[in-house]
Amino acid sequence: MQKLEQIYEGKAKKVFTTDDPELLIVDYKDDATAFNGLKKGTIVGKGIINNQMTNRLMAKMEKAGIPTHFVKELSERETLVKKVSIVPLEVIIRNISAGSFAKRYGVEEGIIFDNPTIEFSYKNDELGDPLLNAYHALALKLATQEEIDLIKKYSFAVNDVLKAFWLECGVTLVDFKLEFGRLSDGTIVLADEISPDTCRLWDSKTHEKLDKDRFRRDLGGVEDAYAEIMKRLVEHDL
Ligand code: ADP
Ligand code: UDP
């Protein structure tokens, strides 16, 4: 399958059409951004890791009965996916307080929740992805009630599978962001990526950060952290 025309270049990936109108090729870059594009940089090798990690994790989701856009890994950085119309909601699941949650509610990072939380933000760079609830999403016609219910169900199911898998790797899944899309027939599937760019992953013993927070917070060892988390995944995903 060949790339035809670039239809989108985002912060972390490029998207291309193919000769099949239902399929796209995503190409993962090493570019890193944070704080809605304010901080920019490069994480050498990130595109390869995020591509391969996303695909392995998407395959696990399919196995667990969660439909995804994943079709086939084409190369180190390129993957064939089903074309979707992205539901403009970023879904964030949290198991432990961190990041914007800790800041917004004035609590420390690292509080383990009895139950995971879910929140939505409106995927809109110009507005800075504002937080909204399901009623707001309905009012703005971003999704239907049925779609929101399904997205919630799938998101918690993703959390169960991911959390258990990362635990086997000695990694604590703190929080993550998901995106969903509609296939041409309206079916809701998990899309975009699941990677250290979109998840907070802490070493279970040392609580060392093995994710994009190393870049966001200038902690150093960014490339090493991405390599380490990929190594753990490969070792446990035989
Ligand atoms: P951003 O748009 O946030 O800068 P990326 O650089 O990751 O993000 O760009 C990839 C874009 O492709 C995102 O906007 C994402 O929503 C979109 N996307 C992901 N999967 C699919 C898919 N299967 N079909 C269509 N668009 C997709
Ligand atoms: N996240 C993401 N893209 C975004 C915002 C958040 O992938 O545009 C991920 C982030 O990596 C973390 C989780 O979602 O794993 C929760 O992020 P949070 O709301 O704490 O925001 P941040 O600290 O990134 O501002």
PDB file of C-alpha atoms and ligand atoms in Angstrom:
ATOM      1  CA  MET A   1       0.000   0.000   0.000  1.00  0.00           C
ATOM      2  CA  GLN A   2       1.449   3.362  -1.114  1.00  0.00           C
ATOM      3  CA  LYS A   3       1.061   6.871   0.300  1.00  0.00           C
ATOM      4  CA  LEU A   4      -0.778   9.078  -2.184  1.00  0.00           C
ATOM      5  CA  GLU A   5      -1.352  12.560  -0.829  1.00  0.00           C
ATOM      6  CA  GLN A   6      -0.567  14.103   2.556  1.00  0.00           C
ATOM      7  CA  ILE A   7      -3.878  15.288   3.964  1.00  0.00           C
ATOM      8  CA  TYR A   8      -2.699  16.381   7.406  1.00  0.00           C
ATOM      9  CA  GLU A   9       0.435  17.160   9.334  1.00  0.00           C
ATOM     10  CA  GLY A  10      -0.092  17.258  13.072  1.00  0.00           C
ATOM     11  CA  LYS A  11       2.286  17.776  15.945  1.00  0.00           C
ATOM     12  CA  ALA A  12       3.424  14.144  16.073  1.00  0.00           C
ATOM     13  CA  LYS A  13       2.215  12.444  12.896  1.00  0.00           C
ATOM     14  CA  LYS A  14       1.520  12.952   9.208  1.00  0.00           C
ATOM     15  CA  VAL A  15      -1.536  11.411   7.585  1.00  0.00           C
ATOM     16  CA  PHE A  16      -1.699  10.252   3.946  1.00  0.00           C
ATOM     17  CA  THR A  17      -4.433   8.960   1.659  1.00  0.00           C
ATOM     18  CA  THR A  18      -4.036   5.621  -0.139  1.00  0.00           C
ATOM     19  CA  ASP A  19      -5.711   4.186  -3.245  1.00  0.00           C
ATOM     20  CA  ASP A  20      -8.382   2.766  -0.912  1.00  0.00           C
ATOM     21  CA  PRO A  21     -10.729   5.585   0.216  1.00  0.00           C
ATOM     22  CA  GLU A  22     -11.392   3.739   3.492  1.00  0.00           C
ATOM     23  CA  LEU A  23      -7.693   3.466   4.452  1.00  0.00           C
ATOM     24  CA  LEU A  24      -5.026   5.974   5.499  1.00  0.00           C
ATOM     25  CA  ILE A  25      -1.321   5.751   6.269  1.00  0.00           C
ATOM     26  CA  VAL A  26      -0.035   7.466   9.421  1.00  0.00           C
ATOM     27  CA  ASP A  27       3.654   8.355   9.601  1.00  0.00           C
ATOM     28  CA  TYR A  28       5.086   8.978  13.086  1.00  0.00           C
ATOM     29  CA  LYS A  29       7.580  11.843  13.521  1.00  0.00           C
ATOM     30  CA  ASP A  30      10.237  12.470  16.191  1.00  0.00           C
ATOM     31  CA  ASP A  31       8.812  15.954  16.832  1.00  0.00           C
ATOM     32  CA  ALA A  32       7.659  16.590  20.370  1.00  0.00           C
ATOM     33  CA  THR A  33       5.458  19.411  21.604  1.00  0.00           C
ATOM     34  CA  ALA A  34       3.985  20.279  24.973  1.00  0.00           C
ATOM     35  CA  PHE A  35       1.764  22.951  26.507  1.00  0.00           C
ATOM     36  CA  ASN A  36      -0.393  23.199  23.378  1.00  0.00           C
ATOM     37  CA  GLY A  37       2.609  23.658  21.071  1.00  0.00           C
ATOM     38  CA  LEU A  38       4.416  26.267  23.191  1.00  0.00           C
ATOM     39  CA  LYS A  39       7.349  23.953  23.892  1.00  0.00           C
ATOM     40  CA  LYS A  40       8.896  22.249  20.866  1.00  0.00           C
ATOM     41  CA  GLY A  41      11.684  19.711  20.486  1.00  0.00           C
ATOM     42  CA  THR A  42      12.825  16.402  19.070  1.00  0.00           C
ATOM     43  CA  ILE A  43      12.945  13.032  20.765  1.00  0.00           C
ATOM     44  CA  VAL A  44      15.239  10.914  18.584  1.00  0.00           C
ATOM     45  CA  GLY A  45      13.626   7.568  17.732  1.00  0.00           C
ATOM     46  CA  LYS A  46      10.264   8.468  19.301  1.00  0.00           C
ATOM     47  CA  GLY A  47       8.345   8.002  16.048  1.00  0.00           C
ATOM     48  CA  ILE A  48       9.508   4.413  15.732  1.00  0.00           C
ATOM     49  CA  ILE A  49       8.705   3.589  19.359  1.00  0.00           C
ATOM     50  CA  ASN A  50       5.288   5.274  19.313  1.00  0.00           C
ATOM     51  CA  ASN A  51       4.342   3.553  16.062  1.00  0.00           C
ATOM     52  CA  GLN A  52       5.378   0.080  17.204  1.00  0.00           C
ATOM     53  CA  MET A  53       4.029   0.483  20.732  1.00  0.00           C
ATOM     54  CA  THR A  54       0.671   1.812  19.517  1.00  0.00           C
ATOM     55  CA  ASN A  55       0.273  -1.093  17.117  1.00  0.00           C
ATOM     56  CA  ARG A  56       1.067  -3.757  19.694  1.00  0.00           C
ATOM     57  CA  LEU A  57      -1.316  -2.154  22.183  1.00  0.00           C
ATOM     58  CA  MET A  58      -4.076  -1.674  19.568  1.00  0.00           C
ATOM     59  CA  ALA A  59      -3.760  -5.395  18.732  1.00  0.00           C
ATOM     60  CA  LYS A  60      -4.267  -6.180  22.441  1.00  0.00           C
ATOM     61  CA  MET A  61      -7.391  -4.007  22.478  1.00  0.00           C
ATOM     62  CA  GLU A  62      -8.829  -5.842  19.454  1.00  0.00           C
ATOM     63  CA  LYS A  63      -8.165  -9.136  21.257  1.00  0.00           C
ATOM     64  CA  ALA A  64     -10.091  -7.785  24.255  1.00  0.00           C
ATOM     65  CA  GLY A  65     -13.069  -6.920  22.022  1.00  0.00           C
ATOM     66  CA  ILE A  66     -12.442  -3.183  21.667  1.00  0.00           C
ATOM     67  CA  PRO A  67     -12.633  -2.229  17.971  1.00  0.00           C
ATOM     68  CA  THR A  68      -9.743  -0.087  16.685  1.00  0.00           C
ATOM     69  CA  HIS A  69      -8.574   1.614  13.493  1.00  0.00           C
ATOM     70  CA  PHE A  70      -5.440  -0.581  13.279  1.00  0.00           C
ATOM     71  CA  VAL A  71      -4.922  -2.542  10.057  1.00  0.00           C
ATOM     72  CA  LYS A  72      -1.210  -3.256   9.491  1.00  0.00           C
ATOM     73  CA  GLU A  73       2.241  -1.983  10.370  1.00  0.00           C
ATOM     74  CA  LEU A  74       3.933  -1.050   7.090  1.00  0.00           C
ATOM     75  CA  SER A  75       7.363   0.066   8.284  1.00  0.00           C
ATOM     76  CA  GLU A  76       9.178   1.341  11.386  1.00  0.00           C
ATOM     77  CA  ARG A  77       7.240   4.608  11.292  1.00  0.00           C
ATOM     78  CA  GLU A  78       4.241   3.898   9.047  1.00  0.00           C
ATOM     79  CA  THR A  79       0.951   2.148   9.746  1.00  0.00           C
ATOM     80  CA  LEU A  80      -2.111   1.462   7.670  1.00  0.00           C
ATOM     81  CA  VAL A  81      -5.293   2.427   9.526  1.00  0.00           C
ATOM     82  CA  LYS A  82      -9.005   2.584   8.803  1.00  0.00           C
ATOM     83  CA  LYS A  83     -10.018   6.122   7.956  1.00  0.00           C
ATOM     84  CA  VAL A  84     -12.271   7.628  10.582  1.00  0.00           C
ATOM     85  CA  SER A  85     -13.929  10.918  11.199  1.00  0.00           C
ATOM     86  CA  ILE A  86     -12.405  11.787  14.572  1.00  0.00           C
ATOM     87  CA  VAL A  87     -14.892  12.499  17.384  1.00  0.00           C
ATOM     88  CA  PRO A  88     -13.503  15.841  18.618  1.00  0.00           C
ATOM     89  CA  LEU A  89     -13.235  14.679  22.220  1.00  0.00           C
ATOM     90  CA  GLU A  90     -10.045  13.806  24.041  1.00  0.00           C
ATOM     91  CA  VAL A  91     -10.918  11.172  26.613  1.00  0.00           C
ATOM     92  CA  ILE A  92      -8.689  11.104  29.675  1.00  0.00           C
ATOM     93  CA  ILE A  93      -8.712   8.234  32.138  1.00  0.00           C
ATOM     94  CA  ARG A  94      -6.832   8.565  35.412  1.00  0.00           C
ATOM     95  CA  ASN A  95      -5.862   5.968  38.016  1.00  0.00           C
ATOM     96  CA  ILE A  96      -3.531   8.230  40.007  1.00  0.00           C
ATOM     97  CA  SER A  97      -3.434  12.025  40.421  1.00  0.00           C
ATOM     98  CA  ALA A  98      -0.937  13.824  38.175  1.00  0.00           C
ATOM     99  CA  GLY A  99      -0.550  16.658  35.686  1.00  0.00           C
ATOM    100  CA  SER A 100      -3.515  18.948  35.127  1.00  0.00           C
ATOM    101  CA  PHE A 101      -5.668  17.039  37.653  1.00  0.00           C
ATOM    102  CA  ALA A 102      -3.199  17.699  40.481  1.00  0.00           C
ATOM    103  CA  LYS A 103      -2.872  21.338  39.429  1.00  0.00           C
ATOM    104  CA  ARG A 104      -6.604  22.002  38.932  1.00  0.00           C
ATOM    105  CA  TYR A 105      -7.698  20.494  42.235  1.00  0.00           C
ATOM    106  CA  GLY A 106      -4.630  21.557  44.254  1.00  0.00           C
ATOM    107  CA  VAL A 107      -3.540  18.063  45.260  1.00  0.00           C
ATOM    108  CA  GLU A 108      -0.180  16.307  45.140  1.00  0.00           C
ATOM    109  CA  GLU A 109       0.748  13.877  42.374  1.00  0.00           C
ATOM    110  CA  GLY A 110       0.618  10.175  43.197  1.00  0.00           C
ATOM    111  CA  ILE A 111      -2.734   9.806  45.011  1.00  0.00           C
ATOM    112  CA  ILE A 112      -4.097   6.381  44.047  1.00  0.00           C
ATOM    113  CA  PHE A 113      -7.825   6.578  43.271  1.00  0.00           C
ATOM    114  CA  ASP A 114     -10.262   3.885  44.470  1.00  0.00           C
ATOM    115  CA  ASN A 115     -11.865   4.020  41.019  1.00  0.00           C
ATOM    116  CA  PRO A 116     -10.583   5.410  37.716  1.00  0.00           C
ATOM    117  CA  THR A 117     -11.892   8.811  36.628  1.00  0.00           C
ATOM    118  CA  ILE A 118     -12.951   9.888  33.141  1.00  0.00           C
ATOM    119  CA  GLU A 119     -12.969  13.367  31.676  1.00  0.00           C
ATOM    120  CA  PHE A 120     -13.425  14.856  28.242  1.00  0.00           C
ATOM    121  CA  SER A 121     -11.831  17.818  26.590  1.00  0.00           C
ATOM    122  CA  TYR A 122     -12.930  19.450  23.371  1.00  0.00           C
ATOM    123  CA  LYS A 123     -10.240  18.636  20.767  1.00  0.00           C
ATOM    124  CA  ASN A 124      -9.665  22.172  19.535  1.00  0.00           C
ATOM    125  CA  ASP A 125      -6.109  23.574  19.489  1.00  0.00           C
ATOM    126  CA  GLU A 126      -7.278  27.197  19.062  1.00  0.00           C
ATOM    127  CA  LEU A 127      -9.268  26.967  22.298  1.00  0.00           C
ATOM    128  CA  GLY A 128      -6.539  24.978  24.076  1.00  0.00           C
ATOM    129  CA  ASP A 129      -8.610  21.754  24.354  1.00  0.00           C
ATOM    130  CA  PRO A 130     -11.018  23.011  27.050  1.00  0.00           C
ATOM    131  CA  LEU A 131     -12.441  20.572  29.586  1.00  0.00           C
ATOM    132  CA  LEU A 132     -16.120  19.728  29.059  1.00  0.00           C
ATOM    133  CA  ASN A 133     -18.663  17.231  30.307  1.00  0.00           C
ATOM    134  CA  ALA A 134     -21.010  14.916  28.419  1.00  0.00           C
ATOM    135  CA  TYR A 135     -23.852  17.490  28.496  1.00  0.00           C
ATOM    136  CA  HIS A 136     -21.571  20.081  26.875  1.00  0.00           C
ATOM    137  CA  ALA A 137     -20.492  17.533  24.251  1.00  0.00           C
ATOM    138  CA  LEU A 138     -24.168  16.833  23.483  1.00  0.00           C
ATOM    139  CA  ALA A 139     -25.037  20.551  23.376  1.00  0.00           C
ATOM    140  CA  LEU A 140     -22.166  21.150  20.942  1.00  0.00           C
ATOM    141  CA  LYS A 141     -23.267  18.073  18.926  1.00  0.00           C
ATOM    142  CA  LEU A 142     -19.759  16.605  19.154  1.00  0.00           C
ATOM    143  CA  ALA A 143     -21.248  13.130  19.672  1.00  0.00           C
ATOM    144  CA  THR A 144     -24.584  11.463  20.389  1.00  0.00           C
ATOM    145  CA  GLN A 145     -25.559  10.050  23.794  1.00  0.00           C
ATOM    146  CA  GLU A 146     -25.148   6.518  22.399  1.00  0.00           C
ATOM    147  CA  GLU A 147     -21.660   7.353  21.120  1.00  0.00           C
ATOM    148  CA  ILE A 148     -20.653   8.909  24.445  1.00  0.00           C
ATOM    149  CA  ASP A 149     -21.897   5.841  26.339  1.00  0.00           C
ATOM    150  CA  LEU A 150     -19.908   3.538  24.043  1.00  0.00           C
ATOM    151  CA  ILE A 151     -16.795   5.723  24.244  1.00  0.00           C
ATOM    152  CA  LYS A 152     -16.972   5.616  28.050  1.00  0.00           C
ATOM    153  CA  LYS A 153     -17.424   1.838  28.062  1.00  0.00           C
ATOM    154  CA  TYR A 154     -14.501   1.292  25.670  1.00  0.00           C
ATOM    155  CA  SER A 155     -12.257   3.751  27.547  1.00  0.00           C
ATOM    156  CA  PHE A 156     -12.670   1.966  30.885  1.00  0.00           C
ATOM    157  CA  ALA A 157     -12.130  -1.371  29.116  1.00  0.00           C
ATOM    158  CA  VAL A 158      -8.901  -0.001  27.585  1.00  0.00           C
ATOM    159  CA  ASN A 159      -7.836   1.031  31.090  1.00  0.00           C
ATOM    160  CA  ASP A 160      -8.425  -2.482  32.468  1.00  0.00           C
ATOM    161  CA  VAL A 161      -6.369  -4.128  29.709  1.00  0.00           C
ATOM    162  CA  LEU A 162      -3.584  -1.524  29.696  1.00  0.00           C
ATOM    163  CA  LYS A 163      -3.259  -1.330  33.477  1.00  0.00           C
ATOM    164  CA  ALA A 164      -2.965  -5.103  33.817  1.00  0.00           C
ATOM    165  CA  PHE A 165      -0.447  -5.370  30.983  1.00  0.00           C
ATOM    166  CA  TRP A 166       1.800  -2.549  32.219  1.00  0.00           C
ATOM    167  CA  LEU A 167       1.702  -4.037  35.729  1.00  0.00           C
ATOM    168  CA  GLU A 168       3.231  -7.247  34.314  1.00  0.00           C
ATOM    169  CA  CYS A 169       6.006  -5.034  32.892  1.00  0.00           C
ATOM    170  CA  GLY A 170       6.671  -3.416  36.285  1.00  0.00           C
ATOM    171  CA  VAL A 171       5.028  -0.198  35.127  1.00  0.00           C
ATOM    172  CA  THR A 172       2.197   1.761  36.780  1.00  0.00           C
ATOM    173  CA  LEU A 173      -0.355   3.261  34.406  1.00  0.00           C
ATOM    174  CA  VAL A 174      -1.096   6.687  35.900  1.00  0.00           C
ATOM    175  CA  ASP A 175      -3.295   8.254  33.213  1.00  0.00           C
ATOM    176  CA  PHE A 176      -3.758   8.412  29.438  1.00  0.00           C
ATOM    177  CA  LYS A 177      -5.613  10.105  26.605  1.00  0.00           C
ATOM    178  CA  LEU A 178      -7.669   8.335  23.939  1.00  0.00           C
ATOM    179  CA  GLU A 179      -9.340   9.450  20.712  1.00  0.00           C
ATOM    180  CA  PHE A 180     -12.204   7.695  18.987  1.00  0.00           C
ATOM    181  CA  GLY A 181     -13.532   7.970  15.456  1.00  0.00           C
ATOM    182  CA  ARG A 182     -16.436   6.960  13.250  1.00  0.00           C
ATOM    183  CA  LEU A 183     -15.943   4.590  10.323  1.00  0.00           C
ATOM    184  CA  SER A 184     -17.915   5.402   7.161  1.00  0.00           C
ATOM    185  CA  ASP A 185     -20.824   3.288   8.476  1.00  0.00           C
ATOM    186  CA  GLY A 186     -20.808   5.170  11.800  1.00  0.00           C
ATOM    187  CA  THR A 187     -19.151   2.437  13.874  1.00  0.00           C
ATOM    188  CA  ILE A 188     -17.151   3.892  16.776  1.00  0.00           C
ATOM    189  CA  VAL A 189     -13.551   2.643  16.937  1.00  0.00           C
ATOM    190  CA  LEU A 190     -10.480   3.531  18.996  1.00  0.00           C
ATOM    191  CA  ALA A 191      -8.123   5.638  16.845  1.00  0.00           C
ATOM    192  CA  ASP A 192      -4.946   7.746  17.070  1.00  0.00           C
ATOM    193  CA  GLU A 193      -2.195   6.390  19.355  1.00  0.00           C
ATOM    194  CA  ILE A 194      -1.381   4.815  22.729  1.00  0.00           C
ATOM    195  CA  SER A 195       2.211   5.696  23.531  1.00  0.00           C
ATOM    196  CA  PRO A 196       4.486   7.391  26.076  1.00  0.00           C
ATOM    197  CA  ASP A 197       3.353  10.669  24.450  1.00  0.00           C
ATOM    198  CA  THR A 198      -0.232  10.024  25.508  1.00  0.00           C
ATOM    199  CA  CYS A 199       0.151   7.972  28.713  1.00  0.00           C
ATOM    200  CA  ARG A 200       1.843   8.604  32.047  1.00  0.00           C
ATOM    201  CA  LEU A 201       3.873   5.512  32.884  1.00  0.00           C
ATOM    202  CA  TRP A 202       5.869   5.213  36.120  1.00  0.00           C
ATOM    203  CA  ASP A 203       8.295   2.489  37.108  1.00  0.00           C
ATOM    204  CA  SER A 204       6.286   0.547  39.715  1.00  0.00           C
ATOM    205  CA  LYS A 205       9.182   0.325  42.195  1.00  0.00           C
ATOM    206  CA  THR A 206      11.095   3.596  41.805  1.00  0.00           C
ATOM    207  CA  HIS A 207       8.196   5.715  40.413  1.00  0.00           C
ATOM    208  CA  GLU A 208      10.646   6.980  37.793  1.00  0.00           C
ATOM    209  CA  LYS A 209       8.784   8.656  34.928  1.00  0.00           C
ATOM    210  CA  LEU A 210       9.033   6.689  31.677  1.00  0.00           C
ATOM    211  CA  ASP A 211       6.947   9.015  29.481  1.00  0.00           C
ATOM    212  CA  LYS A 212       6.670  12.461  27.909  1.00  0.00           C
ATOM    213  CA  ASP A 213       6.757  14.206  31.304  1.00  0.00           C
ATOM    214  CA  ARG A 214      10.559  13.841  31.037  1.00  0.00           C
ATOM    215  CA  PHE A 215      10.357  16.185  28.023  1.00  0.00           C
ATOM    216  CA  ARG A 216       7.597  18.440  29.406  1.00  0.00           C
ATOM    217  CA  ARG A 217       9.436  18.978  32.700  1.00  0.00           C
ATOM    218  CA  ASP A 218      13.038  18.996  31.376  1.00  0.00           C
ATOM    219  CA  LEU A 219      13.947  15.962  33.480  1.00  0.00           C
ATOM    220  CA  GLY A 220      16.576  14.683  31.008  1.00  0.00           C
ATOM    221  CA  GLY A 221      16.994  11.083  29.843  1.00  0.00           C
ATOM    222  CA  VAL A 222      14.005  11.416  27.503  1.00  0.00           C
ATOM    223  CA  GLU A 223      15.244   9.054  24.773  1.00  0.00           C
ATOM    224  CA  ASP A 224      16.410   6.524  27.388  1.00  0.00           C
ATOM    225  CA  ALA A 225      12.968   6.531  29.032  1.00  0.00           C
ATOM    226  CA  TYR A 226      11.208   5.866  25.705  1.00  0.00           C
ATOM    227  CA  ALA A 227      13.705   3.077  24.933  1.00  0.00           C
ATOM    228  CA  GLU A 228      13.259   1.547  28.408  1.00  0.00           C
ATOM    229  CA  ILE A 229       9.456   1.492  28.233  1.00  0.00           C
ATOM    230  CA  MET A 230       9.568  -0.073  24.746  1.00  0.00           C
ATOM    231  CA  LYS A 231      12.057  -2.697  25.990  1.00  0.00           C
ATOM    232  CA  ARG A 232       9.697  -3.628  28.847  1.00  0.00           C
ATOM    233  CA  LEU A 233       6.786  -3.935  26.437  1.00  0.00           C
ATOM    234  CA  VAL A 234       8.683  -6.141  23.995  1.00  0.00           C
ATOM    235  CA  GLU A 235       9.985  -8.391  26.801  1.00  0.00           C
ATOM    236  CA  HIS A 236       6.461  -9.005  28.119  1.00  0.00           C
ATOM    237  CA  ASP A 237       4.551  -9.071  24.839  1.00  0.00           C
ATOM    238  CA  LEU A 238       5.844 -12.264  23.298  1.00  0.00           C
TER     239      LEU A 238
HETATM  240  P1  ADP B   1      -2.465  16.623  16.443  1.00  0.00           P
HETATM  241  O1  ADP B   1      -3.555  16.806  15.438  1.00  0.00           O
HETATM  242  O2  ADP B   1      -3.022  16.684  17.854  1.00  0.00           O
HETATM  243  O3  ADP B   1      -1.298  17.521  16.253  1.00  0.00           O
HETATM  244  P2  ADP B   1      -1.051  14.207  15.455  1.00  0.00           P
HETATM  245  O4  ADP B   1       0.221  14.852  15.046  1.00  0.00           O
HETATM  246  O5  ADP B   1      -0.980  12.937  16.215  1.00  0.00           O
HETATM  247  O6  ADP B   1      -1.984  15.121  16.382  1.00  0.00           O
HETATM  248  O7  ADP B   1      -1.865  14.021  14.117  1.00  0.00           O
HETATM  249  C1  ADP B   1      -2.598  12.901  13.793  1.00  0.00           C
HETATM  250  C2  ADP B   1      -4.022  13.305  13.490  1.00  0.00           C
HETATM  251  O8  ADP B   1      -4.683  12.226  12.862  1.00  0.00           O
HETATM  252  C3  ADP B   1      -4.808  13.660  14.746  1.00  0.00           C
HETATM  253  O9  ADP B   1      -5.536  14.857  14.515  1.00  0.00           O
HETATM  254  C4  ADP B   1      -5.733  12.478  14.933  1.00  0.00           C
HETATM  255  O10 ADP B   1      -6.946  12.862  15.524  1.00  0.00           O
HETATM  256  C5  ADP B   1      -5.933  11.993  13.505  1.00  0.00           C
HETATM  257  N1  ADP B   1      -6.216  10.556  13.370  1.00  0.00           N
HETATM  258  C6  ADP B   1      -5.770   9.538  14.141  1.00  0.00           C
HETATM  259  N2  ADP B   1      -6.229   8.355  13.688  1.00  0.00           N
HETATM  260  C7  ADP B   1      -6.987   8.626  12.600  1.00  0.00           C
HETATM  261  C8  ADP B   1      -7.733   7.826  11.671  1.00  0.00           C
HETATM  262  N3  ADP B   1      -7.783   6.506  11.797  1.00  0.00           N
HETATM  263  N4  ADP B   1      -8.409   8.463  10.667  1.00  0.00           N
HETATM  264  C9  ADP B   1      -8.354   9.808  10.550  1.00  0.00           C
HETATM  265  N5  ADP B   1      -7.664  10.619  11.374  1.00  0.00           N
HETATM  266  C10 ADP B   1      -6.976  10.039  12.381  1.00  0.00           C
HETATM  267  N1  UDP B   2      -2.628  13.983  27.106  1.00  0.00           N
HETATM  268  C1  UDP B   2      -2.394  13.861  25.761  1.00  0.00           C
HETATM  269  N2  UDP B   2      -2.680  14.915  24.929  1.00  0.00           N
HETATM  270  C2  UDP B   2      -3.188  16.082  25.392  1.00  0.00           C
HETATM  271  C3  UDP B   2      -3.422  16.218  26.776  1.00  0.00           C
HETATM  272  C4  UDP B   2      -3.144  15.159  27.612  1.00  0.00           C
HETATM  273  O1  UDP B   2      -1.964  12.809  25.300  1.00  0.00           O
HETATM  274  O2  UDP B   2      -3.431  16.986  24.580  1.00  0.00           O
HETATM  275  C5  UDP B   2      -2.336  12.871  28.023  1.00  0.00           C
HETATM  276  C6  UDP B   2      -1.112  13.119  28.894  1.00  0.00           C
HETATM  277  O3  UDP B   2       0.032  12.551  28.300  1.00  0.00           O
HETATM  278  C7  UDP B   2      -1.465  12.391  30.173  1.00  0.00           C
HETATM  279  C8  UDP B   2      -2.995  12.440  30.227  1.00  0.00           C
HETATM  280  O4  UDP B   2      -3.421  12.721  28.906  1.00  0.00           O
HETATM  281  O5  UDP B   2      -1.072  11.037  30.089  1.00  0.00           O
HETATM  282  C9  UDP B   2      -3.529  13.474  31.199  1.00  0.00           C
HETATM  283  O6  UDP B   2      -2.953  14.712  30.901  1.00  0.00           O
HETATM  284  P1  UDP B   2      -3.267  16.004  31.801  1.00  0.00           P
HETATM  285  O7  UDP B   2      -4.696  16.357  31.682  1.00  0.00           O
HETATM  286  O8  UDP B   2      -2.756  15.769  33.171  1.00  0.00           O
HETATM  287  O9  UDP B   2      -2.530  17.175  31.067  1.00  0.00           O
HETATM  288  P2  UDP B   2      -1.063  17.731  31.006  1.00  0.00           P
HETATM  289  O10 UDP B   2      -0.390  17.451  32.289  1.00  0.00           O
HETATM  290  O11 UDP B   2      -0.469  17.069  29.823  1.00  0.00           O
HETATM  291  O12 UDP B   2      -1.338  19.195  30.799  1.00  0.00           O
END
